[in-house]
Coordinates of C-alpha atoms and ligand atoms in Angstrom, one line a residue:
X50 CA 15.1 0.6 -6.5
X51 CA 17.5 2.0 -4.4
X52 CA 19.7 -0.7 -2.7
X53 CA 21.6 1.7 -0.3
X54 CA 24.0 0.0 2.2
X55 CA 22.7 -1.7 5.1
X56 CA 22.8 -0.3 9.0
X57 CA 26.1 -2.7 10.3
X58 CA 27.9 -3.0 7.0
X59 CA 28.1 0.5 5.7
X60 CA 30.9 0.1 3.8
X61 CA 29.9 -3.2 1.9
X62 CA 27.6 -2.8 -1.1
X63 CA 25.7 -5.9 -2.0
X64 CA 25.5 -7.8 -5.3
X65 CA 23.5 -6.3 -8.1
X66 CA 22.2 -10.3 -8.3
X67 CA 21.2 -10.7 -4.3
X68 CA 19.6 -7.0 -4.8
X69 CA 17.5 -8.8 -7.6
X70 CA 15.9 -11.3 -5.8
X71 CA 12.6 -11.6 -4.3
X72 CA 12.8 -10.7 -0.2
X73 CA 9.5 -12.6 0.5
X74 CA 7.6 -15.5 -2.1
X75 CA 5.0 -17.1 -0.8
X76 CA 3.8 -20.1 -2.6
X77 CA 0.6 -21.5 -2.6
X78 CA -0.3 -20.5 0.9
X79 CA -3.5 -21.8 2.7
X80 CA -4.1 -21.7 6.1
X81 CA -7.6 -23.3 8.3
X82 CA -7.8 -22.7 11.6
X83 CA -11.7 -24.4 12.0
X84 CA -12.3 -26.8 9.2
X85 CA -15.9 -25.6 9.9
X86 CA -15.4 -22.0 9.1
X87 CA -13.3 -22.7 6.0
X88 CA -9.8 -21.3 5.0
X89 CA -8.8 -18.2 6.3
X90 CA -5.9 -18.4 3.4
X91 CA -6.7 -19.5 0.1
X92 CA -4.0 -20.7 -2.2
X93 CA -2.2 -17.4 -1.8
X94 CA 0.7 -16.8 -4.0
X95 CA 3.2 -13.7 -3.9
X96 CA 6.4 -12.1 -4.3
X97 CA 7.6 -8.9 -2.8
X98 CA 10.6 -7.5 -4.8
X99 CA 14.0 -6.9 -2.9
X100 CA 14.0 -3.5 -1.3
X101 CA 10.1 -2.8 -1.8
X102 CA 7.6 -1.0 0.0
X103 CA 4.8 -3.7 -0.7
X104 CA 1.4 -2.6 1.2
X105 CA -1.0 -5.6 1.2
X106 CA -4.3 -4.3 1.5
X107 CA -7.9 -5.9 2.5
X108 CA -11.2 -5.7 5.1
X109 CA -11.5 -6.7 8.7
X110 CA -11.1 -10.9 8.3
X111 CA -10.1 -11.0 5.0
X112 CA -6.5 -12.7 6.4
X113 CA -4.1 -10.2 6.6
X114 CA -2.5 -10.5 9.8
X115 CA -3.0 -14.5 9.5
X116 CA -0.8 -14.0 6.1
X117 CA 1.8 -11.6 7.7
X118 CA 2.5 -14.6 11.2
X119 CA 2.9 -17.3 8.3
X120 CA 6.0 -14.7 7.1
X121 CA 7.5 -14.9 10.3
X122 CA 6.9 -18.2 11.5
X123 CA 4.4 -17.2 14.4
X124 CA 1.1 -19.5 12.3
X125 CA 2.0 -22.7 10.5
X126 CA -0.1 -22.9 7.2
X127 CA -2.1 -25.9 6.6
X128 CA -0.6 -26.1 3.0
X129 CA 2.4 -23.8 1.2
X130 CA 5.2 -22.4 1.3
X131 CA 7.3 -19.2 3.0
X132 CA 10.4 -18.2 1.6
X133 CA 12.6 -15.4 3.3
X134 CA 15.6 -13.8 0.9
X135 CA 15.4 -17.8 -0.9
X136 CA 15.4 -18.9 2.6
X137 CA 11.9 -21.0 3.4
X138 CA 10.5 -20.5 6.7
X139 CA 8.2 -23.1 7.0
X140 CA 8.4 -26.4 8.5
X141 CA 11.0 -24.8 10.5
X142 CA 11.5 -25.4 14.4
X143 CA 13.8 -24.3 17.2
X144 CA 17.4 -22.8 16.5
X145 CA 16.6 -22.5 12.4
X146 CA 13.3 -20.7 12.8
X147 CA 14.8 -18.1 15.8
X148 CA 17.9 -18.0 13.2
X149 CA 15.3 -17.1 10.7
X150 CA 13.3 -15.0 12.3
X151 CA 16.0 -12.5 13.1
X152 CA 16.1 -11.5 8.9
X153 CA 11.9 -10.7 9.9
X154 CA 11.1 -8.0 12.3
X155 CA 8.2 -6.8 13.0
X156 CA 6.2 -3.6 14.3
X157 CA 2.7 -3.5 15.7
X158 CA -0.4 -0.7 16.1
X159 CA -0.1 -1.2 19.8
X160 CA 3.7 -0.5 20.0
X161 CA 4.5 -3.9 22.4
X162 CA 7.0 -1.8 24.7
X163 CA 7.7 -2.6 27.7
X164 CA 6.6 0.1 30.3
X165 CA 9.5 -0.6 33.1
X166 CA 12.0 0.1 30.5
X167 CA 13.2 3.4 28.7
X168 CA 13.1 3.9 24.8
X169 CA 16.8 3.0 24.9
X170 CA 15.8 0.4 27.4
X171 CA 13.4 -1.4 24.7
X172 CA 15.7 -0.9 21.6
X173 CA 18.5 -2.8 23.6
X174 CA 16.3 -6.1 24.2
X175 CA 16.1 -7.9 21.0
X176 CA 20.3 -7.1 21.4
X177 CA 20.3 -8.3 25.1
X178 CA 18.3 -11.6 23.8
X179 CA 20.5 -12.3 21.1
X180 CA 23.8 -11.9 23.6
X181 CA 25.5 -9.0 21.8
X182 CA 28.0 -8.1 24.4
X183 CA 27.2 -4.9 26.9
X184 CA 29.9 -2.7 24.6
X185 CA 28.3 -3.9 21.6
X186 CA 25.1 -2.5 22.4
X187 CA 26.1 0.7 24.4
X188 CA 27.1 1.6 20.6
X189 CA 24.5 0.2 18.7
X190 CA 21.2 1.7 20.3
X191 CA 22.0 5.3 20.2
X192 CA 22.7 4.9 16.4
X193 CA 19.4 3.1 16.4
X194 CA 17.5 5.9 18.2
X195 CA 19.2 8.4 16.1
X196 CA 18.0 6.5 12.9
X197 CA 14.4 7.4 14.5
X198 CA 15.7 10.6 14.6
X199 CA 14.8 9.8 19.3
X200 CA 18.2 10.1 20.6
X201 CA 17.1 12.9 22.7
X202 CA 14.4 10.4 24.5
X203 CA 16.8 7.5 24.8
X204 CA 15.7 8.0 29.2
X205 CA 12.4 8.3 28.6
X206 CA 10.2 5.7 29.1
X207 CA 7.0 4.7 27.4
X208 CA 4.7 6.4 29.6
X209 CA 6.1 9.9 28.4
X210 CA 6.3 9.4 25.1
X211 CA 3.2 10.3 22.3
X212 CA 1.8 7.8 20.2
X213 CA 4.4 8.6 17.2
X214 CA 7.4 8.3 19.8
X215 CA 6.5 5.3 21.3
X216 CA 6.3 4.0 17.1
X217 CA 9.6 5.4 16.7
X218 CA 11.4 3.0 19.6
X219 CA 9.4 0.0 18.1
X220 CA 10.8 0.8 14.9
X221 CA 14.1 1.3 16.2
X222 CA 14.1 -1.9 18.3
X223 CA 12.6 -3.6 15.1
X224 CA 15.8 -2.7 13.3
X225 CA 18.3 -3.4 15.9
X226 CA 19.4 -6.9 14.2
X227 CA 19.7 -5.6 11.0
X228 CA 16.3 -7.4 9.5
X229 CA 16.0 -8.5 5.9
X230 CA 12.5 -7.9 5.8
X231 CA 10.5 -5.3 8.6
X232 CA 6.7 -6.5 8.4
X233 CA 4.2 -3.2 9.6
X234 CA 0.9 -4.9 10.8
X235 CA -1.5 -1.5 11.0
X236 CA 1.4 0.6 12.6
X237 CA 0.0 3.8 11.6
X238 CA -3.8 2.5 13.2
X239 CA -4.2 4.0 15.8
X240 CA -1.9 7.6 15.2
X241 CA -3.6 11.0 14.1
X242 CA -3.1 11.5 10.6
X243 CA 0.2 14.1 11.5
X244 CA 1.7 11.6 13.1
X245 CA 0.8 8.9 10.8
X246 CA 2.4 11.0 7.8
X247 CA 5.2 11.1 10.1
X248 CA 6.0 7.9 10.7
X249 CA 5.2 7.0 6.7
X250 CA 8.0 9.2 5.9
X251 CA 10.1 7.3 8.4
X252 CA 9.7 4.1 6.7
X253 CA 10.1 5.9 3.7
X254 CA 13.4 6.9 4.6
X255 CA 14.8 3.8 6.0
X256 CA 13.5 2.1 2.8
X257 CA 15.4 3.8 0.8
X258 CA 18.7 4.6 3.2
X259 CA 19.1 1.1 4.3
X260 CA 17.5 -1.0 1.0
X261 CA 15.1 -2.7 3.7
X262 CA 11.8 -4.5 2.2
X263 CA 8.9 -3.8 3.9
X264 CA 5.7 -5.6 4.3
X265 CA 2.9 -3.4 5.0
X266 CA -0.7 -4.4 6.6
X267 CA -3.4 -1.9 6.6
X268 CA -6.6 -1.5 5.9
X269 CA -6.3 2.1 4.5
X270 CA -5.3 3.0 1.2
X271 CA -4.5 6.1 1.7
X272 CA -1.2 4.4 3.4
X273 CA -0.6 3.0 0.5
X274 CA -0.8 5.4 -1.6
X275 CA 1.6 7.2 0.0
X276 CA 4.4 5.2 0.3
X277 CA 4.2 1.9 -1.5
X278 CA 5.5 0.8 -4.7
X279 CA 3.6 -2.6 -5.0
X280 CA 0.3 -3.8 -3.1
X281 CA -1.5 -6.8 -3.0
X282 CA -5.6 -6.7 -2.2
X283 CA -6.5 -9.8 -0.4
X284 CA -10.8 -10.6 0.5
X285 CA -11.6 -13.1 2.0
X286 CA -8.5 -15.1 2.3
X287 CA -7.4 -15.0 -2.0
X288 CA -5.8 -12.5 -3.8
X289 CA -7.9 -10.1 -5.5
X290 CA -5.4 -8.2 -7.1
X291 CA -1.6 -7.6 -7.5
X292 CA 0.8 -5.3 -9.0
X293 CA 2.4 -1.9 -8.7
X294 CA 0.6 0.6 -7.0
X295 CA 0.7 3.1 -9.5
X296 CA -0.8 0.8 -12.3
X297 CA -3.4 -1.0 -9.3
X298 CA -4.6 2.7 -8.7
X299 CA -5.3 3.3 -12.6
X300 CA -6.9 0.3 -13.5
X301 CA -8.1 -1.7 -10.5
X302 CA -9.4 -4.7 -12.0
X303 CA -11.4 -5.8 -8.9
X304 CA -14.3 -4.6 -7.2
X305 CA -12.7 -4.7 -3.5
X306 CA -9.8 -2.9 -5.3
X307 CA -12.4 -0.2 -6.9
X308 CA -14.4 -0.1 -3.6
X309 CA -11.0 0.7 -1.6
X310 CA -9.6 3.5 -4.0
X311 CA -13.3 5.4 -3.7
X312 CA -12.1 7.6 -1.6
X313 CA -8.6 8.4 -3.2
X314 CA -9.6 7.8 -7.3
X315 CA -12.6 9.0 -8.3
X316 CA -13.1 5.4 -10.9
X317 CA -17.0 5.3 -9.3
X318 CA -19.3 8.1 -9.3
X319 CA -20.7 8.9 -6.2
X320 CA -24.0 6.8 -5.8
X321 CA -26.2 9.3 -5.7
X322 CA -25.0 10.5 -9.3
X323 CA -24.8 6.7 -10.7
X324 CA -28.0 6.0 -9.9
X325 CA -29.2 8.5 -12.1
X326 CA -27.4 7.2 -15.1
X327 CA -28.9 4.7 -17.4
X328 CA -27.4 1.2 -18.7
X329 CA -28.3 1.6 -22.1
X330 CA -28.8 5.0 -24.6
X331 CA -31.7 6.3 -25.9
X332 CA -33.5 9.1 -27.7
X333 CA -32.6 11.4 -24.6
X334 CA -29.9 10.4 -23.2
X335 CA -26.3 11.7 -23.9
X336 CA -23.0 8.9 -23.0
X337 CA -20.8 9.3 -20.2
X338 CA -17.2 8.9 -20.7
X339 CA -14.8 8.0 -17.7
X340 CA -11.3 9.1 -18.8
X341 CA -8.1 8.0 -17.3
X342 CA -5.3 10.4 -17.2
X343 CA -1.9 8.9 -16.6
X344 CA 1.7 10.6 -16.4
X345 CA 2.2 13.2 -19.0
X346 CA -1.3 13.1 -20.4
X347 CA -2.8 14.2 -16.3
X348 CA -1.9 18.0 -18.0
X349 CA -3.6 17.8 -21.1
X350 CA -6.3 20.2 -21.8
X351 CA -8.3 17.2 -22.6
X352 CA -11.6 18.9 -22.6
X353 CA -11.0 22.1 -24.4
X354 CA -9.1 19.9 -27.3
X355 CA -12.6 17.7 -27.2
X356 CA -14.3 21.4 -27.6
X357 CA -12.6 22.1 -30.1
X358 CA -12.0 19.3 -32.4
X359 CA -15.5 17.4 -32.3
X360 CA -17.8 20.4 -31.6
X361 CA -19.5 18.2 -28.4
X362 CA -20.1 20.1 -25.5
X363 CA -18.4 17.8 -22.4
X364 CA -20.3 18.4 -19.2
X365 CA -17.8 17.4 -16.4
X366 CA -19.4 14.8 -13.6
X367 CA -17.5 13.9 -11.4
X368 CA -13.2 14.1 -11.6
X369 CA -10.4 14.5 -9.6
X370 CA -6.2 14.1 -9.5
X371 CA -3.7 13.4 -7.5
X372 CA -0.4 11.9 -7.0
X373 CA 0.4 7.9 -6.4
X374 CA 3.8 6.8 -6.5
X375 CA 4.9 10.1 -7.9
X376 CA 2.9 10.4 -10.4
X377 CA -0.2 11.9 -11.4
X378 CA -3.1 10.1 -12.0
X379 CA -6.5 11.8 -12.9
X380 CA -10.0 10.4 -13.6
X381 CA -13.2 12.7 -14.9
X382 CA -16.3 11.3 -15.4
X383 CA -17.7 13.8 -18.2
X384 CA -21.5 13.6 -20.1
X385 CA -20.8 13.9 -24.2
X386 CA -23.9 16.2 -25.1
X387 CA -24.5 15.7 -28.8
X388 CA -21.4 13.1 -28.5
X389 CA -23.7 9.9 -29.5
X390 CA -22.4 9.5 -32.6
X391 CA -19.2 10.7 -32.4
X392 CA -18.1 8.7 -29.2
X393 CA -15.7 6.1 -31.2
X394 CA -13.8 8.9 -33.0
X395 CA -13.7 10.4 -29.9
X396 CA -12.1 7.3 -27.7
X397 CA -10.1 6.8 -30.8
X398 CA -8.5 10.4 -30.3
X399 CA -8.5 10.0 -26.6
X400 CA -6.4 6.6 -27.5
X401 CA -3.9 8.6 -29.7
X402 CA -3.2 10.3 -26.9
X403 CA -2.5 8.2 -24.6
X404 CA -5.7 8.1 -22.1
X405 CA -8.3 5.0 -21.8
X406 CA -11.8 5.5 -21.5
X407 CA -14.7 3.8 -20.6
X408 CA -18.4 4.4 -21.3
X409 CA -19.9 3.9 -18.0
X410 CA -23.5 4.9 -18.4
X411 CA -25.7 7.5 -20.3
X412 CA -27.2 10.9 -18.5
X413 CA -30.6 11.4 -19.1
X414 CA -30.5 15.4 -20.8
X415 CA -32.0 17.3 -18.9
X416 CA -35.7 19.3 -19.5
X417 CA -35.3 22.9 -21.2
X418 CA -34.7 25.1 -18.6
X419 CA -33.9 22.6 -15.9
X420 CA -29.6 22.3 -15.3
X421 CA -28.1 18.4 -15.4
X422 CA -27.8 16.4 -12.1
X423 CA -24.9 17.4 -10.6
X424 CA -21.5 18.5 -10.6
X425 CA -18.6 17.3 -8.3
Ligands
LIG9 N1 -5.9 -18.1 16.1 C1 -7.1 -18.1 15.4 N2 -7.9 -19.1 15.6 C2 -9.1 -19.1 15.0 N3 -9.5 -18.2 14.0 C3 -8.7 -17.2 13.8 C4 -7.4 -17.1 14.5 N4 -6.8 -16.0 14.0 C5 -7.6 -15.4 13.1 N5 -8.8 -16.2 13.0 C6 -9.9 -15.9 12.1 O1 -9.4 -15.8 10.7 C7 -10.1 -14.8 10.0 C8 -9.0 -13.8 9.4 O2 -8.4 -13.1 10.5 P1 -7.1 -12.2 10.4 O3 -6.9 -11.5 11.7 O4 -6.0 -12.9 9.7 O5 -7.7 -11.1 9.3 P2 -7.4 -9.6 9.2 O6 -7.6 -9.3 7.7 O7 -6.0 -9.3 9.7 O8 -8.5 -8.9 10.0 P3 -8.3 -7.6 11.0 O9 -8.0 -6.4 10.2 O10 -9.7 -7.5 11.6 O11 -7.3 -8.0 12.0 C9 -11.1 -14.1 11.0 O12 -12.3 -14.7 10.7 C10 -10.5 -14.5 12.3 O13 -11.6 -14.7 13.2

């Protein structure tokens, strides 16, 4: 992970050990707001690695934004723990929780700027509250707006800036006292997908210039996919699943997690096609083979090879690849005709080289004359 220096001490590297550490664990983390509607939080416990963009990931209500105000001290939990770089955040009060909530900044889909003030008005506030003298921030907020690459709106105020500037100054003023940890709740919501890929890039960048973890909220996975290198999938309060994203996006282990990728991963077949697959073989039906293709082995000729050495006649589905984390990552959903009986040395082979595969129904073959289902 890169570990570059940090925004006021350029010239100080950090400690390999302190760039080791966890930036956020949350222990055991439950949180009921109506003891009639149940927990909201449900014995939730995480770590987000030092200098990580960690997405965390999950449906309207399933306790995202309740998780992210535990991490900086805006909800109490009922039961748990917060720590912040070792640091724990709850049960704090007063001085040590404003102390502590300086390492956690925070931006939000709706911006929070204040319209009487100009960008460079906004990104001097947090500076203003925390008394930094007059000098000190005439020289700290044009580095800040430069950082968002806004210097050039620094007398502009909100009302003349689009939707991606106005996340620019709340990024800027997010960073202006050198946060541990920057927590994104839906910050790319409510921008057009330019702009979003915009601003991704941004926090991309400042990850990786300034070594500065980031906690990301959202509800798309697309985001994700894009620029995180760990995400969690919370429903309905508990973790579903957690790991890196690359590994999360191969073999989702949970439905939620499946039924989020759909649109990115091609794990399911559309329903119209799985509905006309069977559950079990029989005289007229031919297996259907999901392969995953990972790393390297997203560029083999998979299919020709299957031509080739078995003499089965793969009839491709449903497939698709693409890129996560940097990597490629492919999944094809193919019908083995004539492949009954050769379908374990076939996942044997597939094995050898490196890609899983799943049997995940069997195609009906189709009447003489009459073409299979479908092909996507
Ligand atoms: N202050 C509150 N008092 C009572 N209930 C709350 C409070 N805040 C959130 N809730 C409830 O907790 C549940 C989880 O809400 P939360 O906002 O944490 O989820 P979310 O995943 O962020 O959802 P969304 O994406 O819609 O914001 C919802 O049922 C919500 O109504």
């Amino acid at each position: 992970m890169n570990a570059a220096p940090r925004l006021s001490s350029l010239e100080s590297a950090q400690p390999l050990s302190e760039t080791r550490r966890d930036a956020v664990r949350i222990e055991s983390l439950s949180k009921t707001y109506d003891p009639a509607a149940g927990p909201v939080l449900d014995d939730v416990s995480l770590s987000v690695r030092k200098g990580d963009i960690h997405g965390i990931i999950g449906r309207s209500g399933a306790g995202k934004s309740t998780l992210v105000r535990c991490l900086n001290g805006l909800v109490e939990p009922s039961s748990g723990r917060v720590f912040v770089s070792g640091r724990a955040i709850t049960g704090l009060s007063g001085a040590p929780l404003r102390a502590a909530r300086r390492e956690i900044a925070m931006i939000f889909q709706h911006f929070s700027l204040l319209s009487s003030r100009t960008a460079a008005g906004n990104v001097a506030l947090p500076l203003e509250v925390a008394g930094l003298s007059r000098r000190e921030i005439r020289e700290r907020v044009p580095k800040l707006l430069d950082l968002v690459g806004l210097r050039a709106k620094a007398d502009s105020y909100p009302s003349e800036l689009s939707g991606g500037q106005k996340q620019r100054v709340g990024i800027a003023r997010a960073l202006a006292l050198d946060p541990k940890v920057l927590l994104s709740d839906e910050a790319t919501s409510a921008l057009d997908p330019e702009t979003t890929e915009q601003i991704l890039d941004l926090l991309k960048s400042i990850n990786q210039r300034l070594g500065l973890t980031v906690v990301l909220i959202t509800h798309e996975m697309d985001v994700v996919r894009r620029i995180a290198h760990a995400v969690t999938v919370l429903e309905a309060g508990r973790i579903a699943e957690s790991g890196p994203t690359f590994e999360t996006f191969a073999f989702p282990k949970s439905a939620v997690a499946r039924s989020f990728l759909s649109s990115i991963v091609a794990h399911d077949l559309p329903p119209e096609l799985a509905k006309t697959l069977r559950t079990e073989p029989g005289h007229d039906t031919d297996p259907v083979l999901r392969i995953t293709f990972t790393g390297a082995g997203a560029h083999q000729p998979v299919v020709a090879d299957l031509v080739e050495r078995f003499g089965v006649r793969p009839n491709i589905l449903h497939g698709r690849i693409d890129t996560i984390d940097n990597r490629a990552l492919g999944v094809l959903a193919v019908v083995l005709e004539g492949g009954e009986t050769l379908l374990e040395p076939i996942r044997t082979h597939l094995s050898s080289l490196g890609l899983s595969s799943e049997i995940i129904g069997y195609a009906v073959r189709p009447v003489a004359g009459r073409p299979r289902a479908a092909f996507s």
